[in-house]
């Protein structure tokens, strides 16, 4: 790693770490994701020299998404193992502080998002909550812009059908802290 790469990552950390944090909160439905944010920037630091980065924010969201998916796989594997000793290491319960932190609308949004299939969840978080453009979302997911727009439409319909609440109201309430 050269000093220039380290300086770029540091600059991006200062500029985008809060965005990555909020993206991971919505993506995972958890608030204890500091380790995932750290892992995102570690992976970015390792990959920066082999990758041409046009838009650092979307590149970091792509890495964060992959980190979250890897974490979910690891958690599933650990909870699947029959060894009782390993199973007690995984806790799916939220702490009382986390429960208090989440407003009712945020909890509703987390529940709805986590019940959706992965493609709907990805596009709804990136477009509807993080406010990325269709082009940026397509870049993060490796899709065409048309697929992003169609999937967003379907995801919003799925949310509306699940809760019979306009998704725009839920997203608006969840984004405001």
Short mmCIF file of N, CA, C and O in Angstrom, two decimals, residues 78 81-90:
data_model
loop_
_atom_site.label_atom_id
_atom_site.label_comp_id
_atom_site.label_asym_id
_atom_site.label_seq_id
_atom_site.Cartn_x
_atom_site.Cartn_y
_atom_site.Cartn_z
N UNK A 78 -22.64 -20.54 11.67
CA UNK A 78 -22.39 -20.75 13.09
C UNK A 78 -23.66 -21.24 13.78
O UNK A 78 -23.63 -22.16 14.61
N UNK A 81 -24.38 -24.97 13.04
CA UNK A 81 -23.53 -25.99 13.63
C UNK A 81 -24.20 -26.62 14.84
O UNK A 81 -24.76 -25.93 15.69
N UNK A 82 -24.16 -27.93 14.95
CA UNK A 82 -24.85 -28.59 16.04
C UNK A 82 -24.19 -28.42 17.41
O UNK A 82 -24.78 -28.72 18.43
N UNK A 83 -22.99 -27.92 17.44
CA UNK A 83 -22.26 -27.79 18.70
C UNK A 83 -22.90 -26.70 19.56
O UNK A 83 -22.94 -25.54 19.20
N UNK A 84 -23.43 -27.06 20.69
CA UNK A 84 -24.12 -26.12 21.57
C UNK A 84 -23.17 -25.03 22.03
O UNK A 84 -23.57 -23.88 22.20
N UNK A 85 -21.92 -25.32 22.20
CA UNK A 85 -20.96 -24.31 22.63
C UNK A 85 -20.88 -23.16 21.62
O UNK A 85 -20.82 -21.99 22.00
N UNK A 86 -20.89 -23.48 20.34
CA UNK A 86 -20.82 -22.43 19.32
C UNK A 86 -22.14 -21.67 19.20
O UNK A 86 -22.15 -20.49 18.91
N UNK A 87 -23.26 -22.34 19.40
CA UNK A 87 -24.55 -21.70 19.21
C UNK A 87 -24.79 -20.57 20.21
O UNK A 87 -25.47 -19.61 19.88
N UNK A 88 -24.27 -20.67 21.40
CA UNK A 88 -24.53 -19.61 22.37
C UNK A 88 -23.78 -18.31 22.03
O UNK A 88 -24.08 -17.26 22.58
N UNK A 89 -22.81 -18.37 21.11
CA UNK A 89 -22.07 -17.17 20.72
C UNK A 89 -22.89 -16.24 19.84
O UNK A 89 -22.58 -15.06 19.73
N UNK A 90 -23.94 -16.73 19.19
CA UNK A 90 -24.75 -15.93 18.29
C UNK A 90 -26.00 -15.46 19.01
O UNK A 90 -26.78 -16.25 19.50
#
